[in-house]
XYZ file of C-alpha atoms in Angstrom:
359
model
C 213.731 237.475 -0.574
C 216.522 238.000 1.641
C 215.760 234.398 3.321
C 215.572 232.742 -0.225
C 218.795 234.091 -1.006
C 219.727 232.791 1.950
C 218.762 229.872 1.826
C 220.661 229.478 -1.874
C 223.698 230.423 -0.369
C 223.499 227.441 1.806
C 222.183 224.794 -0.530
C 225.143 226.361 -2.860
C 227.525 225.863 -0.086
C 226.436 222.657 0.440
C 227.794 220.723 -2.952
C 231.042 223.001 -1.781
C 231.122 220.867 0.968
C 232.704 218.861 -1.921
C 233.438 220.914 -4.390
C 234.444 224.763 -5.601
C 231.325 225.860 -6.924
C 232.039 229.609 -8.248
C 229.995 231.004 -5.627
C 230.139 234.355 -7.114
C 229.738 233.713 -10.697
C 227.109 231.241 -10.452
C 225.076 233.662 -7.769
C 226.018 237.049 -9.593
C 224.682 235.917 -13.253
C 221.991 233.894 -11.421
C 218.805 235.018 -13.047
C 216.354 232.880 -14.035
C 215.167 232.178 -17.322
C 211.142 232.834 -16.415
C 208.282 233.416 -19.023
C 205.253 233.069 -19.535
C 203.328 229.600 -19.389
C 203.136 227.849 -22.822
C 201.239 225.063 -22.770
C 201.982 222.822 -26.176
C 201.340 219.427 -25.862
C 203.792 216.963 -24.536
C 204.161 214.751 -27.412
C 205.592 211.465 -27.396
C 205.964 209.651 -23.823
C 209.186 209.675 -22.185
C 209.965 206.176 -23.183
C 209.374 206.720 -26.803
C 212.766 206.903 -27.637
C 214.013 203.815 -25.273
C 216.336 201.297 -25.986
C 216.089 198.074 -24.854
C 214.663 197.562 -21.122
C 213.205 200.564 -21.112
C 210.408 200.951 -18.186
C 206.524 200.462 -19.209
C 204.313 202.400 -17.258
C 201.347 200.349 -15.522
C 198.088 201.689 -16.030
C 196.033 203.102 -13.668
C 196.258 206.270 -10.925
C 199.541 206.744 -9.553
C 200.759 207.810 -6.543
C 204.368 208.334 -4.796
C 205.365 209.169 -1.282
C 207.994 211.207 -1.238
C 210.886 212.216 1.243
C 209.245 215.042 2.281
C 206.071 212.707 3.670
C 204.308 214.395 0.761
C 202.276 212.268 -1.325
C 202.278 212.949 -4.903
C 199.326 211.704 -7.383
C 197.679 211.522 -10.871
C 194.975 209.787 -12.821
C 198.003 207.562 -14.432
C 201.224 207.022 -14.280
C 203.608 210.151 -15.512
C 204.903 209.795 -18.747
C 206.052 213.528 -19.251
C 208.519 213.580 -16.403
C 211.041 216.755 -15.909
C 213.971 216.348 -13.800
C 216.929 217.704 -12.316
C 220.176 216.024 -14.380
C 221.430 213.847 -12.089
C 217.967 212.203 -10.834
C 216.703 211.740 -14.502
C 220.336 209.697 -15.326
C 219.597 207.870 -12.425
C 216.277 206.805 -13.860
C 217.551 206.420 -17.648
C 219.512 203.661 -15.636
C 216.055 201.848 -14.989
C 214.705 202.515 -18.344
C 212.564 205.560 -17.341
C 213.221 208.209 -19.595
C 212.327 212.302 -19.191
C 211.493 215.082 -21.420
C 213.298 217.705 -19.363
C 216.171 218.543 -17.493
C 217.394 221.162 -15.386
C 220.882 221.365 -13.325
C 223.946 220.220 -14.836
C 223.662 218.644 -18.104
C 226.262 219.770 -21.021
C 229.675 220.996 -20.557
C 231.244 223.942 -22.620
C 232.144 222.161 -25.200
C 229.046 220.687 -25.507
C 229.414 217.201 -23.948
C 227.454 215.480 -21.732
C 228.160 216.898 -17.880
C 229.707 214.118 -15.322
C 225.775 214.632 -13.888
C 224.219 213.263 -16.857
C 225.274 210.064 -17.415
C 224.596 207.837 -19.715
C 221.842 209.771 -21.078
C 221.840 211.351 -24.202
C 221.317 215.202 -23.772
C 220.865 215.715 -27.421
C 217.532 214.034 -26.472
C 216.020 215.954 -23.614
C 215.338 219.862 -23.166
C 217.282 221.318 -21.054
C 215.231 224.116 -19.104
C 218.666 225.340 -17.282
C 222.361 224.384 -17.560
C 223.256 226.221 -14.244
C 222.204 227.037 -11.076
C 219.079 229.546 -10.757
C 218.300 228.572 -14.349
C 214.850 227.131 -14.948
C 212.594 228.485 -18.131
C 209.088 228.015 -16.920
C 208.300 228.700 -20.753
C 209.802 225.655 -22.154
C 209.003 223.786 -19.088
C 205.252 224.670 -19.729
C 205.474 223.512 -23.001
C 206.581 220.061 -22.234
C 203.199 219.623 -20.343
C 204.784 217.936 -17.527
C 203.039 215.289 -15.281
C 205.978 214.659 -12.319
C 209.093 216.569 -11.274
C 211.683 215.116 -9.341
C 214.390 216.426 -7.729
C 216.502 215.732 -4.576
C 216.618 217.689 -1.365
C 219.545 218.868 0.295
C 218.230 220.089 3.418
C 215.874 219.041 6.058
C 213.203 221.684 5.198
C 212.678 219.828 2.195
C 214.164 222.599 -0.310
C 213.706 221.376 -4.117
C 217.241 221.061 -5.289
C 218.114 223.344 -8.163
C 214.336 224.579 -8.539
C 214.736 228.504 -8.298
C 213.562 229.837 -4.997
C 212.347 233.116 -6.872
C 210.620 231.276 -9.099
C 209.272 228.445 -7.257
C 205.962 229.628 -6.964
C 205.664 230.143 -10.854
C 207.215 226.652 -11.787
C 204.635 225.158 -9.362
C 201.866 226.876 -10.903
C 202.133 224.822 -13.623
C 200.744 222.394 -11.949
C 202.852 219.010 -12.085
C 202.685 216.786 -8.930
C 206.489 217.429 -7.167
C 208.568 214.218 -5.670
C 211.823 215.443 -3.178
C 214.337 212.386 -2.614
C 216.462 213.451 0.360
C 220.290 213.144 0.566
C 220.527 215.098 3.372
C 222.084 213.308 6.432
C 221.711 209.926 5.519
C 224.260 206.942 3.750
C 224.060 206.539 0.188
C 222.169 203.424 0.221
C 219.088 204.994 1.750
C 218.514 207.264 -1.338
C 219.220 204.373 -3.899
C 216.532 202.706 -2.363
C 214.149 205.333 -2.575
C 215.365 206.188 -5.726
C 214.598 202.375 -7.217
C 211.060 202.242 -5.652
C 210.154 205.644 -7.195
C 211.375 203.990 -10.642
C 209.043 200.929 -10.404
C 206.618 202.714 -10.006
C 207.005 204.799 -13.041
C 207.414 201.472 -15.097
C 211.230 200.140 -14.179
C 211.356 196.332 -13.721
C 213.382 196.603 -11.008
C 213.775 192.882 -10.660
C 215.131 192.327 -14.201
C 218.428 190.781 -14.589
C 220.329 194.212 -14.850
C 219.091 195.713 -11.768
C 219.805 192.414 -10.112
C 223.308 192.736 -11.264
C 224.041 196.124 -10.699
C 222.524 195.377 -6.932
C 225.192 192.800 -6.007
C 227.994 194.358 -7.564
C 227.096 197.428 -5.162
C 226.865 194.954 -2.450
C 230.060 193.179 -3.214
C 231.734 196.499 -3.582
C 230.806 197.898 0.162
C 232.329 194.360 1.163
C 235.498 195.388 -0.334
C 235.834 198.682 0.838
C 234.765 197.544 4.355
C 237.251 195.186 3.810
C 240.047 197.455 2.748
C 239.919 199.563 5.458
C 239.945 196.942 7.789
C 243.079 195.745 6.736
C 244.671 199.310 6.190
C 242.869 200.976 9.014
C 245.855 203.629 9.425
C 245.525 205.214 6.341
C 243.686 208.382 6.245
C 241.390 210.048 3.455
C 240.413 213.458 2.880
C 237.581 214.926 0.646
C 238.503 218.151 -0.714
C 237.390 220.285 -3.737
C 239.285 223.205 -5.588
C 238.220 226.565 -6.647
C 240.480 229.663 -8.043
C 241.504 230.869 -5.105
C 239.763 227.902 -2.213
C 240.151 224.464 -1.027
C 237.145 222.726 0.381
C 237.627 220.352 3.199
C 234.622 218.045 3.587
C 233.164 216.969 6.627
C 232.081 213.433 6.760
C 228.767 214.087 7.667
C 225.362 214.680 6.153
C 226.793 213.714 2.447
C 225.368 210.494 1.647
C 228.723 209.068 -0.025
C 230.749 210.210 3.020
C 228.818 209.150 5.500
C 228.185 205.529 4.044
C 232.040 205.114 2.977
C 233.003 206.721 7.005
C 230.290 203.338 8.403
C 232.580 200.896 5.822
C 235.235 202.005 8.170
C 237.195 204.768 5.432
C 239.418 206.922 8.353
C 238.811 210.591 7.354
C 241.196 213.333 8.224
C 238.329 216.754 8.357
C 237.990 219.484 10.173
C 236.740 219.574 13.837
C 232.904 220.247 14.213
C 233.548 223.583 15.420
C 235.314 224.641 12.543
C 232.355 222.520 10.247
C 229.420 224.755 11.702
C 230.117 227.725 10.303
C 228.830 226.442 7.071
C 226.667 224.542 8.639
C 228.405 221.378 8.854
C 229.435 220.880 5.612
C 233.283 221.680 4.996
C 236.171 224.371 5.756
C 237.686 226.896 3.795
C 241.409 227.041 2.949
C 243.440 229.500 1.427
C 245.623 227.346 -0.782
C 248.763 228.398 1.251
C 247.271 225.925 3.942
C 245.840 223.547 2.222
C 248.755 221.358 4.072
C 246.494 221.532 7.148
C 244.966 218.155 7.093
C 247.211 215.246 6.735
C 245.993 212.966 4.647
C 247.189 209.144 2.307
C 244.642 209.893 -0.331
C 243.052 212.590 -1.511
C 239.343 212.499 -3.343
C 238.724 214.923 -5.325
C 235.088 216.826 -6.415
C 234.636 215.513 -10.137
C 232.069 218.291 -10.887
C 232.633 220.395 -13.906
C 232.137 223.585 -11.330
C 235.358 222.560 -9.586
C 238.719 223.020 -10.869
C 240.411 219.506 -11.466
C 243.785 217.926 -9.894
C 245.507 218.274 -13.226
C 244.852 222.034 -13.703
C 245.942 222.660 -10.132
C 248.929 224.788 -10.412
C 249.710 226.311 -6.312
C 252.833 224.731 -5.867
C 251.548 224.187 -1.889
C 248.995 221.581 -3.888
C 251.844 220.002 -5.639
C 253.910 219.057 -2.623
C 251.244 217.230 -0.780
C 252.425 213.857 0.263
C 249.196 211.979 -1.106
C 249.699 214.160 -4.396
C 253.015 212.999 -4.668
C 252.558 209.736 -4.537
C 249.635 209.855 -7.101
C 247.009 208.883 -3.985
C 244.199 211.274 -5.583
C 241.162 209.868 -7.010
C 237.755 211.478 -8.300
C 234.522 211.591 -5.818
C 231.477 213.023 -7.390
C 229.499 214.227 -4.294
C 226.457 214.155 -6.125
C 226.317 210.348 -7.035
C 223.767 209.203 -9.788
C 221.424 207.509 -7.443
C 221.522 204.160 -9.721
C 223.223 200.992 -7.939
C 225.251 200.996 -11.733
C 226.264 204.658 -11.095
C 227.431 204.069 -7.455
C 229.598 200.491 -7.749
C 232.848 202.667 -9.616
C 232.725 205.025 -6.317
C 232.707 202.335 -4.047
C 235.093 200.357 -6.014
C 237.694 203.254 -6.858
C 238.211 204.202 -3.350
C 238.439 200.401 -2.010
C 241.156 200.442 -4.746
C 242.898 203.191 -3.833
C 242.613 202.275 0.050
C 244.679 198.767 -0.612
C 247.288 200.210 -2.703
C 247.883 203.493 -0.488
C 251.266 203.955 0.982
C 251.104 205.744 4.119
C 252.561 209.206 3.391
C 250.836 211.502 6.134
């Protein structure tokens, strides 16, 4: 137990490597939601409810490779698919549509979650809104046939799937599929992502997709582009919390490391510093969060991290790049849908060619 726990801690620290994640809160009421298997039938396919475009399954036995170099099968292709939020908004953006969600998905007020979306949660069951949240009961009951998630770690830890209950939600017996964003650019894991949608139905060559493709690819052009004409200015990834600032290396994040091999300059800490949370980021008080000097700021969009309007430290407030309004949104768990990922590419290309060097 103690090495599951563990093992949370670091997967938890992990999204702090861009964000305040309420370590203690989220841990302390962490509890899963476990029962007993149901086992009611699924009901309608996931694409009964699909708009226009919406993915139709081919028909015979499927099968999926996943990141892990597991390979996941059934007699036909899944139609009852549970997934963690930000995977299954990645696929609504294909036209595959799930029964089930866990991770991130409505906000306090009952909105969809910056994880979600375009889906609409009203229309899915959610089997946990927070981390260590996962009822196996009403997962059971959606007689799933696939669950995806992504992996955060080389040892091929299911992201947001309870480590306590692992054991329990695999018993029910739905093939797994782990997409890795561990270590690698973004555009590895949008691939991935867009072959594991075709074959649950997505025309992936329809005009949309084709779209959204080139607008991704124009976009790295223009970042690449910005920052070789404004190689001087320097960008930091941070994330707030009550009483910590996050400092993000620019390694193993997939948005990171792809925007760092456009050329973006990134002011982080020194790798020493990085491995005592394993790589990931640094933790400030917030009466040096002046540490790093940095010409723009992106900031964790999460709803678990406090947001650069609520900040109130005054030490926040007097940061050159804050100043001068050089503080964007970075959501460092990007929908892996090329739609999804143009805005961060674009946003940061933007705010690259209209910096003013302030650091």
């Amino acid at each position: 137990m103690s090495n599951a726990r563990a093992t949370h801690l670091s997967r938890r620290g992990i999204l702090a490597a861009g964000g305040a994640l309420g370590l203690g809160a989220a841990l302390a009421a962490c509890g899963d939601e476990d029962a007993k298997s149901g086992g009611a039938n699924a009901g309608a396919g996931p694409n009964a409810n699909a708009s226009k475009g919406a993915a139709t399954p081919p028909a015979g036995p499927w099968t999926f490779k996943d990141d892990r170099g597991q390979t996941a099968k059934a007699d036909k292709v899944p139609a009852a698919i549970v997934a963690f939020t930000g995977v299954a908004a990645a696929l609504y953006d294909y036209g595959v549509e799930v029964k089930g969600v866990f991770g991130p998905t409505t906000t306090k007020d009952g909105k969809a979650d910056v994880q979600a979306g375009d889906m609409d949660v009203t229309k899915v069951t959610v089997l946990g809104n927070e981390w260590g949240q996962f009822n196996i009961e009403k997962y059971a009951s959606l007689a799933p046939d696939l669950l995806v998630t992504t992996m955060f770690d080389s040892a091929g830890t299911l992201w947001y799937v309870p480590e306590e209950s692992k054991d329990k939600i695999l018993a029910v017996g739905a093939p797994t599929v782990g997409i890795s964003v561990f270590d690698i650019q973004l555009d590895q894991p949008l691939q991935r992502m867009l072959e594991l949608a075709k074959t649950l139905g997505a025309d992936t060559a329809s005009a949309k997709v084709t779209a959204a493709k080139k607008a991704f690819e124009d976009a790295a052009a223009r970042l690449r582009a910005a920052t070789k004409a404004k190689p001087d200015i320097k960008v930091l990834a941070g994330s707030a919390s009550q009483d910590i600032f996050y400092v993000s290396g620019s390694n193993l994040s997939i948005d990171l490391e792809y925007f760092k091999a456009l050329g973006v300059n990134f002011v982080e800490p020194p790798a020493d510093v990085l491995k005592a949370s394993g790589g990931w980021y640094e933790s400030l008080s917030w009466e040096n969060v002046d540490k790093y000097k940095a010409d723009v700021i992106m900031m964790d969009n999460r709803t678990s991290a406090i947001q650069p309007g609520d900040i109130t430290e005054a030490t926040w407030k007097q940061l050159p790049a804050v100043k001068a309004g050089q503080v964007i949104a970075r959501n460092p768990e990007p929908i892996l849908s090329y739609d999804k990922c143009v805005p961060l590419l674009t946003s940061l290309a933007e705010a690259i060619e209209n910096a003013k060097k302030v650091s």
